[in-house]
Coordinates of C-alpha atoms in Angstrom, one line a residue:
X190 CA 22.1 -23.3 -4.5
X191 CA 24.5 -26.0 -5.4
X192 CA 24.1 -27.3 -8.9
X193 CA 26.2 -30.3 -9.9
X194 CA 28.9 -29.2 -12.4
X195 CA 27.7 -31.8 -15.0
X196 CA 24.2 -30.3 -14.9
X197 CA 25.1 -26.6 -14.7
X198 CA 25.3 -26.1 -18.5
X199 CA 21.9 -27.9 -18.9
X200 CA 20.3 -25.6 -16.3
X201 CA 21.6 -22.5 -18.0
X202 CA 19.6 -23.5 -21.1
X203 CA 16.3 -24.0 -19.3
X204 CA 13.5 -21.4 -19.5
X205 CA 11.3 -20.5 -16.6
X206 CA 9.2 -23.5 -15.7
X207 CA 5.7 -23.3 -17.1
X208 CA 2.9 -24.2 -14.8
X209 CA 1.5 -27.6 -15.9
X210 CA -1.5 -27.2 -13.6
X211 CA -2.7 -24.0 -15.2
X212 CA -4.3 -26.0 -18.0
X213 CA -4.2 -29.7 -17.1
X214 CA -6.0 -30.9 -20.2
X215 CA -3.6 -28.9 -22.3
X216 CA -0.6 -30.4 -20.5
X217 CA -2.0 -33.9 -21.0
X218 CA -2.5 -33.3 -24.7
X219 CA 0.9 -31.8 -25.1
X220 CA 2.6 -34.8 -23.5
X221 CA 0.7 -37.2 -25.7
X222 CA 1.6 -35.2 -28.8
X223 CA 5.2 -35.1 -27.8
X224 CA 5.3 -38.9 -27.3
X225 CA 3.7 -39.5 -30.7
X226 CA 6.2 -37.1 -32.3
X227 CA 9.1 -39.0 -30.8
X228 CA 7.9 -42.6 -30.7
X229 CA 9.6 -45.0 -28.4
X230 CA 12.0 -47.7 -29.7
X231 CA 10.0 -50.8 -29.3
X232 CA 12.6 -53.1 -30.9
X233 CA 12.5 -56.5 -29.2
X234 CA 9.5 -55.5 -27.0
X235 CA 5.9 -56.4 -27.6
X236 CA 2.8 -55.2 -25.7
X237 CA -0.9 -56.0 -25.2
X238 CA -3.6 -53.9 -23.7
X239 CA -6.2 -55.2 -21.2
X240 CA -9.3 -53.8 -19.5
X241 CA -9.4 -54.7 -15.9
X242 CA -12.9 -54.5 -14.4
X243 CA -13.3 -52.2 -11.4
X244 CA -15.9 -53.0 -8.7
X245 CA -18.2 -50.2 -10.1
X246 CA -18.3 -51.8 -13.5
X247 CA -15.9 -49.4 -15.2
X248 CA -12.5 -50.6 -16.6
X249 CA -8.9 -49.8 -15.7
X250 CA -6.6 -49.8 -18.8
X251 CA -3.3 -51.5 -18.4
X252 CA -0.7 -52.4 -21.0
X253 CA 1.6 -55.4 -20.5
X254 CA 5.1 -55.0 -22.1
X255 CA 7.4 -58.0 -22.5
X256 CA 10.5 -59.1 -24.3
X257 CA 9.6 -60.7 -27.7
X258 CA 10.2 -64.4 -28.0
X259 CA 11.3 -65.1 -24.4
X260 CA 9.9 -68.4 -23.1
X261 CA 8.9 -69.2 -19.6
X262 CA 7.2 -67.3 -16.8
X263 CA 8.8 -63.8 -16.5
X264 CA 9.0 -61.7 -13.3
X265 CA 6.7 -58.7 -13.4
X266 CA 7.0 -55.1 -12.5
X267 CA 3.9 -52.9 -12.0
X268 CA 4.9 -49.4 -13.2
X269 CA 3.1 -46.3 -12.1
X270 CA 3.8 -43.1 -14.0
X271 CA 4.5 -39.7 -12.5
X272 CA 2.8 -36.4 -13.2
X273 CA 1.6 -34.9 -9.9
X274 CA -1.4 -37.2 -9.7
X275 CA -2.9 -35.2 -12.6
X276 CA -1.1 -36.1 -15.9
X277 CA 1.6 -38.3 -17.3
X278 CA -0.2 -41.1 -19.0
X279 CA 1.6 -42.3 -22.2
X280 CA -0.3 -43.1 -25.4
X281 CA -0.9 -46.8 -26.0
X282 CA 2.3 -48.7 -26.6
X283 CA 4.5 -45.6 -25.9
X284 CA 5.4 -45.9 -22.2
X285 CA 9.1 -45.3 -22.5
X286 CA 9.8 -46.2 -18.9
X287 CA 8.1 -49.5 -19.3
X288 CA 9.9 -50.4 -22.5
X289 CA 13.3 -49.5 -21.0
X290 CA 12.4 -51.6 -17.9
X291 CA 11.7 -54.6 -20.0
X292 CA 15.2 -54.4 -21.4
X293 CA 17.0 -53.4 -18.3
X294 CA 15.2 -55.8 -15.8
X295 CA 14.4 -58.7 -18.1
X296 CA 10.8 -58.7 -17.0
X297 CA 7.3 -58.2 -18.0
X298 CA 6.1 -54.6 -17.1
X299 CA 2.5 -53.6 -16.5
X300 CA 1.9 -50.0 -17.2
X301 CA -1.1 -48.8 -15.2
X302 CA -3.3 -46.0 -16.5
X303 CA -4.7 -45.0 -13.2
X304 CA -7.4 -42.4 -12.9
X305 CA -6.2 -38.8 -12.7
X306 CA -7.1 -35.9 -10.5
X307 CA -8.9 -33.5 -10.4
X308 CA -11.6 -35.5 -12.2
X309 CA -10.9 -38.5 -9.9
X310 CA -9.5 -37.6 -6.6
X311 CA -8.1 -39.8 -3.8
X312 CA -8.5 -42.7 -3.4
X313 CA -9.1 -43.4 -7.1
X314 CA -5.4 -43.6 -8.2
X315 CA -4.3 -45.7 -5.3
X316 CA -7.2 -48.2 -5.6
X317 CA -6.5 -48.5 -9.3
X318 CA -2.9 -49.3 -8.7
X319 CA -3.7 -51.9 -6.1
X320 CA -6.3 -53.4 -8.4
X321 CA -3.6 -53.8 -11.1
X322 CA -1.4 -55.6 -8.7
X323 CA -4.1 -58.0 -7.7
X324 CA -5.0 -58.5 -11.4
X325 CA -1.4 -59.2 -12.4
X326 CA -1.0 -61.8 -9.7
X327 CA -4.4 -63.4 -10.4
X328 CA -3.8 -63.6 -14.1
X329 CA -0.2 -64.8 -13.8
X330 CA -0.6 -68.0 -15.8
X331 CA -2.5 -66.3 -18.6
X332 CA 0.0 -63.5 -18.8
X333 CA 3.0 -65.8 -18.7
X334 CA 4.4 -64.2 -15.5
X335 CA 5.6 -65.5 -12.2
X336 CA 3.4 -64.2 -9.3
X337 CA 6.1 -65.0 -6.8
X338 CA 8.4 -62.4 -8.5
X339 CA 6.2 -59.3 -8.4
X340 CA 7.5 -55.8 -7.8
X341 CA 6.3 -52.2 -8.0
X342 CA 8.0 -49.1 -9.2
X343 CA 7.2 -45.5 -9.9
X344 CA 8.5 -42.0 -10.4
X345 CA 7.4 -39.0 -8.4
X346 CA 3.6 -39.4 -7.9
X347 CA 4.0 -42.9 -9.2
X348 CA 6.6 -43.5 -6.5
X349 CA 4.1 -42.4 -3.9
X350 CA 1.5 -44.8 -5.3
X351 CA 4.0 -47.6 -5.4
X352 CA 4.8 -47.0 -1.7
X353 CA 1.1 -46.9 -0.9
X354 CA 0.4 -50.2 -2.8
X355 CA 3.0 -52.0 -0.6
X356 CA 1.1 -50.9 2.5
X357 CA -2.2 -52.0 1.0
X358 CA -0.8 -55.4 0.0
X359 CA 0.5 -55.9 3.5
X360 CA -2.6 -54.7 5.3
X361 CA -5.1 -56.5 3.0
X362 CA -3.3 -59.8 2.8
X363 CA -2.7 -59.2 -0.9
X364 CA 0.0 -60.4 -3.3
X365 CA 3.5 -60.7 -1.9
X366 CA 5.8 -58.0 -3.3
X367 CA 9.6 -58.6 -3.5
X368 CA 10.7 -55.0 -4.1
X369 CA 9.5 -51.3 -4.3
X370 CA 11.5 -48.9 -6.5
X371 CA 10.7 -45.4 -5.5
X372 CA 12.3 -42.8 -7.8
X373 CA 12.1 -39.2 -6.4
X374 CA 8.8 -40.3 -4.7
X375 CA 6.0 -38.0 -3.8
X376 CA 5.1 -39.6 -0.5
X377 CA 3.9 -36.9 1.8
X378 CA 1.1 -34.4 1.4
X379 CA 3.0 -32.0 3.7
X380 CA 5.8 -31.8 1.1
X381 CA 6.5 -28.3 -0.1
X382 CA 4.8 -26.6 2.8
X383 CA 8.1 -25.2 4.1
X384 CA 11.3 -24.0 2.3
X385 CA 12.6 -26.3 -0.4
X386 CA 16.0 -26.4 -2.1
X387 CA 15.0 -24.9 -5.4
X388 CA 12.6 -22.1 -4.2
X389 CA 14.9 -19.4 -5.5
X390 CA 15.1 -20.6 -9.1
X391 CA 12.0 -20.2 -11.4
X392 CA 13.4 -22.8 -13.8
X393 CA 13.0 -25.6 -11.3
X394 CA 10.1 -27.4 -9.6
X395 CA 9.6 -25.9 -6.1
X396 CA 7.4 -26.2 -3.1
X397 CA 4.3 -24.5 -4.6
X398 CA 4.7 -26.8 -7.6
X399 CA 4.4 -29.9 -5.4
X400 CA 1.5 -28.4 -3.4
X401 CA -0.6 -27.9 -6.5
X402 CA -0.6 -31.6 -7.3
X403 CA -1.6 -32.5 -3.8
X404 CA -4.4 -30.0 -3.8
X405 CA -5.9 -31.6 -6.9
X406 CA -5.5 -35.1 -5.6
X407 CA -6.1 -34.7 -1.9
X408 CA -8.3 -31.7 -1.1
X409 CA -8.2 -30.4 2.4
X410 CA -10.4 -32.3 4.8
X411 CA -10.2 -35.6 2.9
X412 CA -7.3 -37.2 4.7
X413 CA -9.2 -40.1 6.3
X414 CA -8.2 -42.6 3.6
X415 CA -5.2 -44.5 5.1
X416 CA -3.2 -44.8 1.9
X417 CA -3.5 -41.2 0.6
X418 CA 0.2 -40.6 1.4
X419 CA 2.5 -43.4 2.4
X420 CA 4.5 -41.2 4.7
X421 CA 1.4 -41.0 7.0
X422 CA 1.6 -44.7 7.8
X423 CA 2.4 -45.3 11.5
X424 CA 3.8 -48.8 10.9
X425 CA 6.3 -49.6 8.1
X426 CA 7.2 -53.0 9.3
X427 CA 6.9 -56.0 7.0
X428 CA 7.2 -54.1 3.7
X429 CA 9.4 -55.2 0.8
X430 CA 12.9 -54.0 0.3
X431 CA 13.1 -50.6 -1.3
X432 CA 15.4 -48.7 -3.6
X433 CA 15.0 -44.9 -3.3
X434 CA 16.3 -42.1 -5.4
X435 CA 16.5 -38.6 -3.9
X436 CA 17.8 -35.4 -5.6
X437 CA 19.5 -32.6 -3.8
X438 CA 17.5 -29.8 -5.4
X439 CA 14.1 -31.6 -5.3
X440 CA 11.3 -30.2 -3.2
X441 CA 10.6 -33.9 -2.4
X442 CA 14.1 -34.4 -1.1
X443 CA 13.5 -34.2 2.6
X444 CA 10.3 -36.3 2.7
X445 CA 12.1 -38.9 0.6
X446 CA 15.0 -39.0 3.0
X447 CA 12.7 -39.1 6.0
X448 CA 10.8 -42.1 4.5
X449 CA 14.0 -44.0 3.8
X450 CA 15.1 -43.5 7.4
X451 CA 11.7 -44.7 8.7
X452 CA 11.8 -47.8 6.5
X453 CA 15.3 -48.5 7.8
X454 CA 14.2 -48.0 11.4
X455 CA 11.3 -50.5 10.7
X456 CA 13.8 -53.2 9.6
X457 CA 13.1 -52.8 5.9
X458 CA 16.2 -53.1 3.7
X459 CA 16.7 -49.8 1.9
X460 CA 19.2 -48.9 -0.9
X461 CA 19.3 -45.1 -1.0
X462 CA 20.9 -43.2 -3.9
X463 CA 21.4 -39.4 -3.4
X464 CA 22.0 -37.3 -6.5
X465 CA 23.7 -34.1 -5.4
X466 CA 22.9 -30.8 -7.2
X467 CA 20.2 -32.4 -9.3
X468 CA 16.6 -31.2 -9.6
X469 CA 13.3 -33.1 -9.9
X470 CA 13.1 -34.7 -13.3
X471 CA 16.7 -33.7 -14.3
X472 CA 17.2 -36.9 -16.2
X473 CA 14.6 -35.8 -18.8
X474 CA 16.9 -32.9 -19.7
X475 CA 20.3 -34.7 -19.3
X476 CA 19.6 -38.4 -20.0
X477 CA 23.1 -39.1 -21.1
X478 CA 24.7 -37.5 -18.1
X479 CA 26.7 -39.7 -15.7
X480 CA 24.3 -38.7 -12.9
X481 CA 21.3 -39.8 -14.8
X482 CA 22.9 -43.1 -15.9
X483 CA 24.0 -43.9 -12.4
X484 CA 20.6 -43.1 -10.9
X485 CA 18.9 -45.3 -13.4
X486 CA 21.4 -48.1 -12.9
X487 CA 20.8 -47.9 -9.2
X488 CA 17.0 -48.6 -9.1
X489 CA 16.9 -50.9 -12.2
X490 CA 19.8 -52.9 -10.8
X491 CA 18.0 -53.4 -7.5
X492 CA 14.8 -54.4 -9.2
X493 CA 16.7 -56.9 -11.4
X494 CA 18.5 -58.3 -8.4
X495 CA 15.3 -58.8 -6.5
X496 CA 13.4 -60.4 -9.4
X497 CA 16.2 -62.7 -10.6
X498 CA 17.9 -63.5 -7.3
X499 CA 21.1 -61.7 -8.3
X500 CA 23.3 -59.7 -6.0
X501 CA 22.4 -56.0 -6.3

């Protein structure tokens, strides 16, 4: 197993990976407690929460982050968090990824608190994410954003949802999207069914780890929903340009590479960034590494270029 030299000392310090699915409620509570113990730096960033009505009368919570004191209509990014479709929501006002995106991309960022499995299985998460996109476009004037500069982004399961939303927007005649940023995306419910790069190391996410998330979100026999997994789509033509991050030791590596190739074959511009010898979520353990900085610069730079008309 090749581990990048910059990450080898970090990996040596990692304990065996705890199973986050063994106690999903405990995992959620632990992540929230950690976020509150290490609050995000909100300097120069303000946010406001909204309740978006669902068709059944319930409400989807979203938080809109934006740079303080910036006039004019901002471009907007819909940000979908990761967490195996089962956990990952940040406490109110503490979405670090959204806050960093505001600064890096110079945009408003809508953090979407989509429903989680196993309480809410497919298609709840995908429909929530698409509802948020429609809401952001429809409320553009009130939110002070530019509906003509609308993008989606997500990590892991959030990347899978971002890819699904682009398909939904195309098929349903929804808001036009200018970019999709897919960071180590979980796109394919067949991921992890065969050998994966990190199967031999108990410290790293492996194939069974990925499979557990899909079993909670998409039980066997429930695959009729066309946007359950973006990789199932027969036709990828007419989708927005994509930036895709893939890591060499990630059990999602091969499905991410395959999706990038299929997008390219369908005529969709793709900027692929491959991180050799890195595992799924490595940047959380080595945020200051060159590999993490380069990967972040790749997808945030493509988003910024798409939203501001810059050269990426």
